[in-house]
Short mmCIF file of C-alpha atoms and ligand atoms in Angstrom, two decimals:
data_model
loop_
_atom_site.label_atom_id
_atom_site.label_comp_id
_atom_site.label_asym_id
_atom_site.label_seq_id
_atom_site.Cartn_x
_atom_site.Cartn_y
_atom_site.Cartn_z
CA UNK A 1 8.36 -28.73 -7.26
CA UNK A 2 6.07 -27.90 -4.37
CA UNK A 3 6.29 -24.50 -2.60
CA UNK A 4 5.88 -23.41 0.92
CA UNK A 5 5.15 -19.87 1.57
CA UNK A 6 5.37 -18.38 5.07
CA UNK A 7 3.33 -15.46 5.91
CA UNK A 8 0.02 -15.36 4.46
CA UNK A 9 -0.65 -11.56 4.26
CA UNK A 10 -0.70 -9.47 1.25
CA UNK A 11 2.41 -10.62 -0.36
CA UNK A 12 2.20 -14.17 0.98
CA UNK A 13 -1.32 -15.06 0.11
CA UNK A 14 -0.88 -13.56 -3.47
CA UNK A 15 2.33 -15.24 -4.24
CA UNK A 16 1.06 -18.52 -2.88
CA UNK A 17 -2.40 -18.30 -4.86
CA UNK A 18 -0.57 -17.08 -8.07
CA UNK A 19 2.03 -19.93 -8.02
CA UNK A 20 -0.94 -22.23 -7.40
CA UNK A 21 -2.61 -20.65 -10.51
CA UNK A 22 0.31 -21.46 -12.61
CA UNK A 23 -0.09 -25.21 -11.66
CA UNK A 24 2.34 -25.51 -8.63
CA UNK A 25 1.24 -27.20 -5.38
CA UNK A 26 1.65 -24.59 -2.58
CA UNK A 27 1.20 -24.67 1.19
CA UNK A 28 0.78 -21.30 2.64
CA UNK A 29 1.62 -21.09 6.47
CA UNK A 30 0.85 -18.50 9.04
CA UNK A 31 1.06 -18.22 12.81
CA UNK A 32 -2.28 -16.41 12.80
CA UNK A 33 -4.59 -19.53 13.54
CA UNK A 34 -7.70 -17.42 12.76
CA UNK A 35 -6.63 -16.25 9.43
CA UNK A 36 -5.62 -19.94 8.49
CA UNK A 37 -9.17 -21.07 9.60
CA UNK A 38 -10.81 -18.68 7.66
CA UNK A 39 -8.58 -19.61 4.39
CA UNK A 40 -9.39 -23.21 4.87
CA UNK A 41 -13.13 -22.22 4.89
CA UNK A 42 -12.80 -19.87 2.07
CA UNK A 43 -12.86 -16.57 3.79
CA UNK A 44 -10.19 -14.23 2.83
CA UNK A 45 -8.36 -12.08 5.47
CA UNK A 46 -7.88 -9.14 2.86
CA UNK A 47 -9.67 -7.39 0.05
CA UNK A 48 -7.85 -7.72 -3.18
CA UNK A 49 -9.49 -7.63 -6.59
CA UNK A 50 -9.42 -11.16 -8.06
CA UNK A 51 -7.79 -12.80 -5.21
CA UNK A 52 -10.70 -14.60 -3.87
CA UNK A 53 -11.43 -16.42 -7.07
CA UNK A 54 -8.10 -17.86 -7.50
CA UNK A 55 -7.72 -18.69 -3.84
CA UNK A 56 -11.17 -20.60 -3.91
CA UNK A 57 -10.50 -22.29 -7.32
CA UNK A 58 -6.91 -23.41 -6.35
CA UNK A 59 -7.91 -24.68 -3.12
CA UNK A 60 -10.88 -26.65 -4.53
CA UNK A 61 -8.45 -28.29 -7.15
CA UNK A 62 -6.10 -29.26 -4.32
CA UNK A 63 -3.18 -27.07 -5.28
CA UNK A 64 -3.45 -24.55 -2.46
CA UNK A 65 -3.30 -25.55 1.20
CA UNK A 66 -3.17 -23.72 4.45
CA UNK A 67 -1.76 -24.62 7.75
CA UNK A 68 -0.21 -23.16 10.84
CA UNK A 69 2.40 -25.90 11.03
CA UNK A 70 5.50 -25.23 9.19
CA UNK A 71 7.28 -28.51 9.72
CA UNK A 72 4.23 -30.11 8.24
CA UNK A 73 4.45 -27.89 5.11
CA UNK A 74 8.16 -28.33 4.66
CA UNK A 75 7.79 -32.01 4.26
CA UNK A 76 6.81 -31.98 0.61
CA UNK A 77 8.62 -28.84 -0.48
CA UNK A 78 12.12 -27.66 -0.86
CA UNK A 79 11.60 -23.94 -1.78
CA UNK A 80 10.44 -21.76 1.03
CA UNK A 81 9.20 -18.33 0.49
CA UNK A 82 9.44 -16.01 3.39
CA UNK A 83 6.76 -13.37 3.22
CA UNK A 84 6.22 -12.23 6.92
CA UNK A 85 6.19 -8.57 7.90
CA UNK A 86 9.12 -6.26 8.42
CA UNK A 87 7.44 -3.29 10.24
CA UNK A 88 9.16 -0.32 11.36
CA UNK A 89 11.04 -0.72 14.81
CA UNK A 90 11.11 2.06 17.46
CA UNK A 91 14.00 3.95 15.43
CA UNK A 92 12.30 3.34 12.14
CA UNK A 93 14.75 0.51 10.87
CA UNK A 94 13.07 -2.66 9.48
CA UNK A 95 12.16 -4.96 12.45
CA UNK A 96 13.59 -8.39 11.36
CA UNK A 97 12.29 -10.44 14.31
CA UNK A 98 9.45 -12.26 12.18
CA UNK A 99 11.95 -13.01 9.26
CA UNK A 100 14.78 -14.26 11.57
CA UNK A 101 12.24 -16.43 13.55
CA UNK A 102 11.07 -18.05 10.51
CA UNK A 103 14.70 -18.56 9.45
CA UNK A 104 15.35 -20.42 12.83
CA UNK A 105 12.39 -22.44 12.34
CA UNK A 106 13.27 -23.29 8.93
CA UNK A 107 16.72 -24.47 10.40
CA UNK A 108 15.28 -26.68 12.90
CA UNK A 109 13.36 -28.63 10.22
CA UNK A 110 15.52 -28.44 7.23
CA UNK A 111 16.17 -32.11 5.87
CA UNK A 112 17.68 -31.87 2.50
CA UNK A 113 18.96 -29.08 -0.14
CA UNK A 114 16.53 -26.24 -0.14
CA UNK A 115 16.17 -22.74 -1.33
CA UNK A 116 15.08 -20.17 1.15
CA UNK A 117 13.69 -17.25 -0.87
CA UNK A 118 13.21 -13.92 0.91
CA UNK A 119 10.27 -12.10 -0.35
CA UNK A 120 9.84 -9.67 2.60
CA UNK A 121 11.48 -6.24 2.08
CA UNK A 122 14.48 -6.38 4.04
CA UNK A 123 17.75 -4.32 4.47
CA UNK A 124 21.06 -5.08 2.73
CA UNK A 125 22.64 -7.86 4.67
CA UNK A 126 19.49 -9.69 5.70
CA UNK A 127 20.19 -12.72 3.66
CA UNK A 128 23.47 -13.30 5.29
CA UNK A 129 21.43 -12.93 8.66
CA UNK A 130 19.06 -15.40 7.37
CA UNK A 131 21.86 -17.86 6.21
CA UNK A 132 23.48 -17.60 9.76
CA UNK A 133 20.24 -18.25 11.60
CA UNK A 134 19.63 -21.23 9.63
CA UNK A 135 23.10 -22.59 9.86
CA UNK A 136 23.12 -21.93 13.55
CA UNK A 137 20.19 -24.37 13.91
CA UNK A 138 21.72 -26.87 11.61
CA UNK A 139 24.85 -26.67 13.92
CA UNK A 140 22.85 -27.15 17.25
CA UNK A 141 21.25 -30.36 15.37
CA UNK A 142 24.90 -31.38 14.35
CA UNK A 143 23.72 -31.91 10.72
CA UNK A 144 25.17 -30.74 7.46
CA UNK A 145 22.63 -29.65 4.99
CA UNK A 146 23.24 -27.61 1.80
CA UNK A 147 20.89 -24.78 1.51
CA UNK A 148 20.71 -21.38 -0.47
CA UNK A 149 19.47 -18.01 0.45
CA UNK A 150 17.71 -16.02 -2.47
CA UNK A 151 16.50 -12.48 -2.38
CA UNK A 152 13.28 -12.08 -4.46
CA UNK A 153 11.78 -8.92 -3.47
CA UNK A 154 8.11 -8.27 -4.36
CA UNK A 155 6.84 -5.21 -6.40
CA UNK A 156 3.19 -5.78 -6.37
CA UNK A 157 0.81 -2.91 -5.58
CA UNK A 158 -2.09 -3.32 -3.36
CA UNK A 159 -5.42 -3.01 -5.20
CA UNK A 160 -3.83 -4.48 -8.26
CA UNK A 161 -1.83 -7.22 -6.46
CA UNK A 162 -2.65 -10.32 -8.47
CA UNK A 163 -2.46 -8.33 -11.95
CA UNK A 164 0.94 -7.02 -10.70
CA UNK A 165 2.07 -10.74 -9.80
CA UNK A 166 0.81 -12.39 -12.86
CA UNK A 167 2.37 -9.73 -15.28
CA UNK A 168 5.15 -8.03 -13.54
CA UNK A 169 7.28 -5.47 -15.10
CA UNK A 170 10.30 -7.42 -13.81
CA UNK A 171 11.29 -10.03 -11.46
CA UNK A 172 14.28 -9.48 -9.29
CA UNK A 173 16.32 -12.54 -8.25
CA UNK A 174 19.48 -11.88 -6.00
CA UNK A 175 21.19 -15.35 -6.16
CA UNK A 176 24.72 -16.30 -5.88
CA UNK A 177 24.53 -20.33 -6.68
CA UNK A 178 23.94 -21.67 -10.09
CA UNK A 179 21.80 -24.40 -8.46
CA UNK A 180 19.30 -21.94 -6.73
CA UNK A 181 19.34 -19.76 -10.12
CA UNK A 182 18.15 -22.66 -12.01
CA UNK A 183 15.29 -23.37 -9.55
CA UNK A 184 14.24 -19.84 -9.44
CA UNK A 185 14.38 -19.78 -13.36
CA UNK A 186 11.89 -22.90 -13.48
CA UNK A 187 9.57 -21.28 -10.93
CA UNK A 188 9.29 -18.12 -12.82
CA UNK A 189 9.30 -19.49 -16.29
CA UNK A 190 5.31 -19.37 -16.56
CA UNK A 191 5.26 -15.54 -15.67
CA UNK A 192 8.20 -15.11 -18.34
CA UNK A 193 6.46 -16.46 -21.35
CA UNK A 194 6.15 -13.54 -23.85
CA UNK A 195 9.49 -11.95 -22.72
CA UNK A 196 12.30 -12.32 -20.31
CA UNK A 197 11.13 -10.75 -17.14
CA UNK A 198 13.71 -11.88 -14.60
CA UNK A 199 16.83 -9.87 -13.96
CA UNK A 200 19.40 -11.77 -11.99
CA UNK A 201 21.82 -9.98 -9.62
CA UNK A 202 23.77 -10.21 -6.42
CA UNK A 203 21.83 -10.78 -3.14
CA UNK A 204 22.64 -7.44 -1.70
CA UNK A 205 22.02 -5.68 -4.96
CA UNK A 206 18.47 -7.23 -4.95
CA UNK A 207 17.68 -6.22 -1.41
CA UNK A 208 18.81 -2.58 -2.27
CA UNK A 209 16.78 -2.62 -5.56
CA UNK A 210 13.67 -2.97 -3.57
CA UNK A 211 14.16 0.00 -1.29
CA UNK A 212 15.58 2.18 -4.04
CA UNK A 213 12.43 1.42 -6.12
CA UNK A 214 10.02 2.37 -3.27
CA UNK A 215 12.13 5.32 -2.36
CA UNK A 216 12.27 6.63 -5.92
CA UNK A 217 8.37 6.32 -6.25
CA UNK A 218 7.89 8.08 -2.91
CA UNK A 219 10.26 10.88 -4.08
CA UNK A 220 8.35 11.32 -7.46
CA UNK A 221 5.01 11.75 -5.31
CA UNK A 222 6.65 14.25 -2.85
CA UNK A 223 8.44 16.11 -5.52
CA UNK A 224 4.88 16.34 -7.28
CA UNK A 225 3.14 17.43 -4.29
CA UNK A 226 5.49 20.12 -3.74
CA UNK A 227 5.08 21.48 -7.17
CA UNK A 228 1.17 21.30 -6.76
CA UNK A 229 1.34 23.30 -3.52
CA UNK A 230 3.57 25.93 -5.33
CA UNK A 231 1.07 25.78 -8.27
CA UNK A 232 -1.78 26.70 -5.65
CA UNK A 233 0.03 29.72 -4.79
CA UNK A 234 0.87 30.70 -8.33
CA UNK A 235 -2.74 30.13 -9.81
CA UNK A 236 -1.55 27.53 -12.03
CA UNK A 237 -3.44 24.01 -12.54
CA UNK A 238 -0.93 21.22 -11.67
CA UNK A 239 -3.05 18.73 -13.85
CA UNK A 240 -1.90 20.48 -17.09
CA UNK A 241 1.59 20.47 -15.65
CA UNK A 242 1.34 16.90 -14.82
CA UNK A 243 0.50 16.01 -18.24
CA UNK A 244 3.01 18.42 -19.79
CA UNK A 245 5.98 16.83 -17.90
CA UNK A 246 4.47 13.17 -18.06
CA UNK A 247 4.68 13.23 -21.84
CA UNK A 248 8.55 13.45 -21.61
CA UNK A 249 9.72 9.69 -21.68
CA UNK A 250 12.59 10.42 -19.36
CA UNK A 251 10.14 11.53 -16.76
CA UNK A 252 7.20 9.26 -17.45
CA UNK A 253 3.71 9.64 -16.45
CA UNK A 254 3.40 7.24 -13.69
CA UNK A 255 3.64 8.28 -10.04
CA UNK A 256 3.38 11.89 -10.37
CA UNK A 257 -0.26 12.34 -9.32
CA UNK A 258 -0.47 14.96 -6.72
CA UNK A 259 -2.67 14.34 -3.71
CA UNK A 260 -3.04 14.19 -0.11
CA UNK A 261 0.03 12.44 0.52
CA UNK A 262 1.14 8.74 0.15
CA UNK A 263 0.18 6.19 2.57
CA UNK A 264 0.14 2.32 2.86
CA UNK A 265 2.49 -0.15 4.81
CA UNK A 266 5.34 0.26 2.28
CA UNK A 267 6.44 3.75 1.18
CA UNK A 268 6.41 5.26 4.75
CA UNK A 269 8.21 2.53 6.30
CA UNK A 270 10.61 1.66 3.54
CA UNK A 271 11.83 5.27 3.13
CA UNK A 272 12.36 5.48 6.70
CA UNK A 273 14.09 2.16 6.82
CA UNK A 274 16.33 3.28 4.13
CA UNK A 275 17.21 6.53 6.05
CA UNK A 276 17.90 4.55 9.21
CA UNK A 277 20.41 2.29 7.09
CA UNK A 278 22.02 5.29 5.86
CA UNK A 279 22.28 6.92 9.25
CA UNK A 280 23.74 3.77 10.79
CA UNK A 281 26.73 4.21 8.56
CA UNK A 282 26.98 8.00 9.37
CA UNK A 283 25.59 8.84 5.83
CA UNK A 284 23.17 11.85 5.74
CA UNK A 285 20.06 11.69 3.53
CA UNK A 286 18.83 15.00 2.85
CA UNK A 287 16.81 13.86 -0.22
CA UNK A 288 15.01 11.21 1.51
CA UNK A 289 14.52 13.17 4.59
CA UNK A 290 12.64 15.86 2.49
CA UNK A 291 10.51 13.08 0.89
CA UNK A 292 9.42 12.23 4.30
CA UNK A 293 8.79 15.60 5.37
CA UNK A 294 6.81 16.79 2.35
CA UNK A 295 4.52 13.71 2.92
CA UNK A 296 3.92 14.43 6.55
CA UNK A 297 3.09 18.01 5.64
CA UNK A 298 0.91 16.82 2.68
CA UNK A 299 -1.13 14.73 4.88
CA UNK A 300 -2.29 17.98 6.60
CA UNK A 301 -3.01 19.90 3.52
CA UNK A 302 -6.90 19.01 3.31
CA UNK A 303 -7.31 19.94 6.91
CA UNK A 304 -5.54 23.26 6.35
CA UNK A 305 -7.71 23.98 3.25
CA UNK A 306 -10.79 23.38 5.40
CA UNK A 307 -9.66 25.44 8.26
CA UNK A 308 -8.98 28.32 5.74
CA UNK A 309 -12.51 27.86 4.43
CA UNK A 310 -14.43 27.27 7.74
CA UNK A 311 -12.21 28.66 10.41
CA UNK A 312 -9.93 26.67 12.98
CA UNK A 313 -12.80 25.96 15.32
CA UNK A 314 -14.88 23.43 13.52
CA UNK A 315 -17.67 22.95 16.37
CA UNK A 316 -20.99 22.44 14.68
CA UNK A 317 -19.61 21.44 11.43
CA UNK A 318 -19.98 18.03 9.69
CA UNK A 319 -17.79 16.84 6.92
CA UNK A 320 -18.36 14.16 4.49
CA UNK A 321 -15.36 12.13 3.81
CA UNK A 322 -15.21 9.85 0.65
CA UNK A 323 -12.51 7.04 0.86
CA UNK A 324 -10.69 5.72 3.96
CA UNK A 325 -8.36 3.22 2.75
CA UNK A 326 -4.86 4.44 1.79
CA UNK A 327 -5.60 3.94 -2.05
CA UNK A 328 -8.51 2.46 -3.96
CA UNK A 329 -8.84 -1.35 -4.30
CA UNK A 330 -7.90 -2.16 -0.97
CA UNK A 331 -9.27 -2.30 2.60
CA UNK A 332 -5.72 -1.48 4.04
CA UNK A 333 -5.69 1.61 6.17
CA UNK A 334 -2.21 1.47 7.20
CA UNK A 335 -0.77 5.16 7.35
CA UNK A 336 -3.92 6.15 5.37
CA UNK A 337 -4.09 10.04 4.60
CA UNK A 338 -7.88 9.69 5.73
CA UNK A 339 -6.97 9.06 9.17
CA UNK A 340 -4.86 11.97 9.68
CA UNK A 341 -7.48 14.28 8.33
CA UNK A 342 -10.20 12.60 10.29
CA UNK A 343 -8.16 12.96 13.48
CA UNK A 344 -7.52 16.64 12.82
CA UNK A 345 -11.18 17.31 12.09
CA UNK A 346 -12.54 15.70 15.26
CA UNK A 347 -9.90 17.49 17.35
CA UNK A 348 -10.95 20.68 15.77
CA UNK A 349 -14.48 19.94 17.09
CA UNK A 350 -16.13 18.69 13.74
CA UNK A 351 -18.17 15.70 13.13
CA UNK A 352 -17.37 13.39 10.05
CA UNK A 353 -19.73 11.18 8.17
CA UNK A 354 -17.57 8.76 6.02
CA UNK A 355 -17.91 6.20 3.31
CA UNK A 356 -15.62 3.82 1.80
CA UNK A 357 -16.72 0.85 -0.60
CA UNK A 358 -14.56 -1.71 1.35
CA UNK A 359 -12.58 -0.37 4.28
CA UNK A 360 -15.22 0.54 6.72
CA UNK A 361 -15.17 -2.69 8.70
CA UNK A 362 -11.56 -2.54 8.99
CA UNK A 363 -12.07 1.36 10.17
CA UNK A 364 -14.51 0.21 12.94
CA UNK A 365 -11.93 -2.46 14.09
CA UNK A 366 -8.76 -0.57 13.79
CA UNK A 367 -9.54 3.07 14.47
CA UNK A 368 -9.79 4.38 18.08
CA UNK A 369 -13.33 3.25 19.44
CA UNK A 370 -13.84 6.55 21.12
CA UNK A 371 -14.05 8.20 17.50
CA UNK A 372 -17.12 6.07 16.92
CA UNK A 373 -18.51 6.03 20.39
CA UNK A 374 -18.75 9.91 20.78
CA UNK A 375 -20.77 9.63 17.58
CA UNK A 376 -18.57 12.36 16.15
CA UNK A 377 -17.19 9.85 13.41
CA UNK A 378 -19.97 7.76 11.68
CA UNK A 379 -20.02 5.43 8.78
CA UNK A 380 -22.65 6.17 6.18
CA UNK A 381 -24.34 3.21 4.36
CA UNK A 382 -23.97 4.70 0.98
CA UNK A 383 -21.59 7.24 -0.66
CA UNK A 384 -24.50 9.88 -0.98
CA UNK A 385 -25.81 9.18 2.57
CA UNK A 386 -22.60 10.57 3.82
CA UNK A 387 -23.38 13.98 2.20
CA UNK A 388 -26.62 14.63 3.91
CA UNK A 389 -26.45 17.98 5.59
CA UNK A 390 -22.82 18.03 5.41
CA UNK A 391 -20.92 21.42 5.25
CA UNK A 392 -18.62 20.06 2.37
CA UNK A 393 -17.45 16.77 0.76
CA UNK A 394 -13.89 15.84 1.15
CA UNK A 395 -12.56 13.36 -1.50
CA UNK A 396 -9.67 11.42 0.07
CA UNK A 397 -9.50 8.12 -1.88
CA UNK A 398 -10.34 8.03 -5.56
CA UNK A 399 -12.31 4.72 -5.71
CA UNK A 400 -13.96 4.46 -9.06
CA UNK A 401 -17.65 5.12 -8.01
CA UNK A 402 -16.55 8.42 -6.60
CA UNK A 403 -15.08 9.59 -10.05
CA UNK A 404 -18.28 10.38 -11.94
CA UNK A 405 -20.79 10.90 -9.05
CA UNK A 406 -24.33 12.58 -9.55
CA UNK A 407 -23.57 16.25 -9.00
CA UNK A 408 -27.03 17.51 -9.04
CA UNK A 409 -28.01 14.89 -6.12
CA UNK A 410 -24.81 15.75 -4.41
CA UNK A 411 -25.96 19.65 -4.60
CA UNK A 412 -29.29 18.68 -3.04
CA UNK A 413 -27.83 16.49 -0.40
CA UNK A 414 -25.07 18.86 1.08
CA UNK A 415 -25.82 21.65 3.27
CA UNK A 416 -23.55 23.78 0.99
CA UNK A 417 -22.19 22.72 -2.24
CA UNK A 418 -18.49 22.71 -1.32
CA UNK A 419 -16.09 19.95 -2.57
CA UNK A 420 -12.54 19.47 -1.47
CA UNK A 421 -10.96 17.10 -3.89
CA UNK A 422 -7.70 15.53 -2.32
CA UNK A 423 -7.09 13.50 -5.57
CA UNK A 424 -7.77 15.86 -8.35
CA UNK A 425 -10.69 13.77 -9.76
CA UNK A 426 -13.16 16.43 -10.59
CA UNK A 427 -13.08 18.98 -13.41
CA UNK A 428 -13.46 22.46 -11.81
CA UNK A 429 -14.97 23.77 -15.24
CA UNK A 430 -17.87 21.31 -14.82
CA UNK A 431 -18.45 22.00 -11.35
CA UNK A 432 -18.51 25.91 -11.22
CA UNK A 433 -21.38 26.32 -13.59
CA UNK A 434 -23.37 23.86 -11.30
CA UNK A 435 -22.73 26.26 -8.51
CA UNK A 436 -20.07 24.18 -6.62
CA UNK A 437 -17.15 25.84 -4.76
CA UNK A 438 -14.09 23.44 -5.79
CA UNK A 439 -10.47 23.11 -4.50
CA UNK A 440 -8.30 20.56 -5.27
CA UNK A 441 -4.57 19.99 -4.85
CA UNK A 442 -2.56 22.40 -6.95
CA UNK A 443 -5.29 23.30 -9.31
CA UNK A 444 -4.76 26.97 -8.64
CA UNK A 445 -8.14 27.63 -7.35
CA UNK A 446 -8.77 28.13 -3.62
CA UNK A 447 -12.25 27.82 -1.73
CA UNK A 448 -13.09 31.32 -0.43
CA UNK A 449 -11.49 31.86 2.79
CA UNK A 450 -13.50 32.08 5.97
CA UNK A 451 -12.46 35.78 6.14
CA UNK A 452 -13.59 36.54 2.37
CA UNK A 453 -16.69 34.74 3.14
CA UNK A 454 -17.65 36.68 6.37
CA UNK A 455 -16.74 39.65 4.47
CA UNK A 456 -18.82 39.05 1.53
CA UNK A 457 -21.70 38.17 3.86
CA UNK A 458 -21.25 41.41 5.73
CA UNK A 459 -21.30 43.28 2.41
CA UNK A 460 -24.38 41.71 1.27
N1 LIG B 501 1.80 -5.01 1.20
C1 LIG B 501 2.35 -4.97 0.11
O1 LIG B 501 1.76 -4.33 -0.78
C2 LIG B 501 3.79 -5.34 -0.01
C3 LIG B 501 4.48 -5.80 1.05
N2 LIG B 501 5.82 -6.08 0.83
C4 LIG B 501 6.63 -6.54 1.89
O2 LIG B 501 6.15 -7.84 2.18
C5 LIG B 501 6.37 -8.15 3.54
C6 LIG B 501 4.95 -8.66 3.92
O3 LIG B 501 4.09 -7.53 3.90
P1 LIG B 501 2.58 -7.78 3.99
O4 LIG B 501 2.11 -9.13 3.06
O5 LIG B 501 1.91 -6.54 3.88
O6 LIG B 501 2.45 -8.31 5.44
P2 LIG B 501 1.06 -8.71 6.27
O7 LIG B 501 1.28 -8.15 7.61
O8 LIG B 501 -0.14 -8.53 5.55
O9 LIG B 501 1.17 -10.21 6.51
C7 LIG B 501 2.51 -10.81 7.29
C8 LIG B 501 1.98 -12.22 7.58
O10 LIG B 501 3.00 -12.83 8.37
C9 LIG B 501 2.51 -13.56 9.52
N3 LIG B 501 3.49 -14.07 10.27
C10 LIG B 501 4.43 -13.48 10.97
N4 LIG B 501 5.24 -14.11 11.60
C11 LIG B 501 5.19 -15.50 11.12
C12 LIG B 501 5.86 -16.67 11.14
N5 LIG B 501 6.88 -16.81 11.99
N6 LIG B 501 5.34 -17.81 10.62
C13 LIG B 501 4.43 -17.56 9.75
N7 LIG B 501 3.57 -16.47 9.46
C14 LIG B 501 4.07 -15.31 10.32
C15 LIG B 501 1.43 -12.77 9.96
O11 LIG B 501 0.43 -13.44 11.10
C16 LIG B 501 0.95 -12.00 8.76
O12 LIG B 501 -0.37 -12.78 8.35
C17 LIG B 501 6.78 -6.94 3.97
O13 LIG B 501 8.24 -7.06 4.18
C18 LIG B 501 6.51 -5.83 3.10
O14 LIG B 501 7.33 -4.94 3.16
C19 LIG B 501 6.32 -6.04 -0.36
C20 LIG B 501 5.59 -5.56 -1.56
C21 LIG B 501 4.21 -5.29 -1.38
O1 LIG B 502 6.63 -2.39 -1.31
C1 LIG B 502 5.38 -2.23 -1.48
O2 LIG B 502 4.41 -2.60 -0.46
C2 LIG B 502 4.74 -1.80 -2.63
O3 LIG B 502 4.49 -0.29 -2.41
C3 LIG B 502 3.76 0.46 -3.44
O4 LIG B 502 2.57 -0.10 -3.60
P1 LIG B 502 1.30 0.22 -2.79
O5 LIG B 502 1.75 0.98 -1.46
O6 LIG B 502 0.50 -0.89 -2.57
O7 LIG B 502 0.34 1.23 -3.66
P2 LIG B 502 1.01 2.40 -4.50
O8 LIG B 502 0.05 2.32 -5.67
O9 LIG B 502 2.25 2.64 -4.73
O10 LIG B 502 0.42 3.82 -3.68
C4 LIG B 502 0.77 4.10 -2.50
C5 LIG B 502 0.49 5.54 -2.08
O11 LIG B 502 0.96 6.50 -3.15
C6 LIG B 502 -0.01 7.35 -3.44
N1 LIG B 502 0.20 7.80 -4.74
C7 LIG B 502 0.48 7.01 -5.84
C8 LIG B 502 0.80 7.32 -6.86
C9 LIG B 502 0.74 8.74 -7.39
O12 LIG B 502 0.82 9.32 -8.44
N2 LIG B 502 0.45 9.66 -6.38
C10 LIG B 502 0.16 9.20 -4.97
O13 LIG B 502 -0.14 10.17 -4.20
C11 LIG B 502 -1.30 6.51 -3.36
O14 LIG B 502 -2.33 7.16 -3.21
C12 LIG B 502 -0.99 5.44 -2.11
O15 LIG B 502 -1.55 6.31 -0.89
C13 LIG B 502 4.60 0.26 -4.83
O16 LIG B 502 4.08 0.99 -5.79
C14 LIG B 502 4.96 -1.22 -5.12
O17 LIG B 502 5.69 -1.33 -6.31
C15 LIG B 502 5.58 -1.88 -3.82
O18 LIG B 502 5.68 -3.26 -4.07
#
């Protein structure tokens, strides 16, 4: 059973490569000719640990193919995975134009019983729209061809996408036909060997499961960020609180790490899309609204802490920023908290010297050219180079090389030994004896405010 995967982004490329790794012959299709040319030449469009190796190996072994031509890819396959983007439309609801365009295209070329599997994150009822779009094309062609539409949402995390796909907690298959179910069962059998991971349910239930999962994870983070901010006011270290509550198996230790807000292409867009779905039915969503509002506010927290320490006019100040990607392990900058911080710093007159192990090329391409041209945002060749002469270090993304840095070297390089830790990576008890001023998120410690600081200087 050969597979076609349509959309060769984070989800499509990982899906195609991982099925090929399990022995299937897969053709990945994308409308982006540059991406496909690159992939044919062995150049990956994204950074994802472990992905390059399996793409190159399976391409070399002739199991993984790339094309811009969907009809050509469809010839040898009867299972079509749709993995195109579902970005937010103007009102925040999921924009289905790419999914439905693919459905129409499939309908134009379908030539025998097929299963159309929706892997993109789509609102409840989208499978019906996909079915209608395919059927409309079949009607135009005047042919009767049976097909099924299955919802198989994806739960991989960027930065761990291959591992998540290969060893998923669960595989959700929303399916209302026995024939399609048997095909899905066979496809996922290699991922299911030591325990049953597939949960079968209705199509709409599967579509909703994806949004509910992302919204709950985002809720945990926003809740924890709110608790962390309160801990700051109370002089309490949220890291102990996190450990304390995470040990309760009903709460769990995952996704309760406070920080400078969640980013990425999915939590922000999916929470927003779920809110839109509810509002379209006249249903209010105070919990989800609060999750979003807390996250928007949380992305400002680092800037607020810096303003408290250095004043609101930051002209003449330079800040080192470690981490640009929205999380470690990826070069994805979508909705990255670093962007919000850097924009606020530049608007306040500061200069920024930033370093990220993999996302700097992406930043150069995607962020406003004016930020770089004016020389106010520069990218350092090394994490320590970013510190030279900076007024403080702000840790935004907890890449591994940032976790245990050489504090003595950092002290020598920084103009003043000040660390603002947006991901609670450092131990204040280790830093304080070294003479660092330190503030995290909810550690109950504040950098001295500009007023205290001026006051203490005046008293000296
Ligand atoms: N990025 C992630 O970690 C996850 C994303 N998702 C969902 O999966 C879907 C895809 O997300 P990403 O992979 O991040 O998107 P992406 O933006 O990285 O990739 C989408 C790809 O689809 C291609 N495309 C658009 N229209 C096409 C067409 N008509 N034919 C062929 N290719 C076409 C684009 O050129 C692009 O390469 C979204 O619905 C997203 O919410 C779900 C789980 C994880
Ligand atoms: O639908 C999607 O696209 C995916 O969205 C998230 O995955 P992803 O956005 O790639 O990355 P996460 O690890 O979830 O991190 C998202 C954001 O939350 C932040 N985060 C995460 C965990 C935490 O405890 N605290 C926290 O602030 C991260 O720093 C990051 O900015 C989900 O975790 C995946 O299951 C889902 O498939």
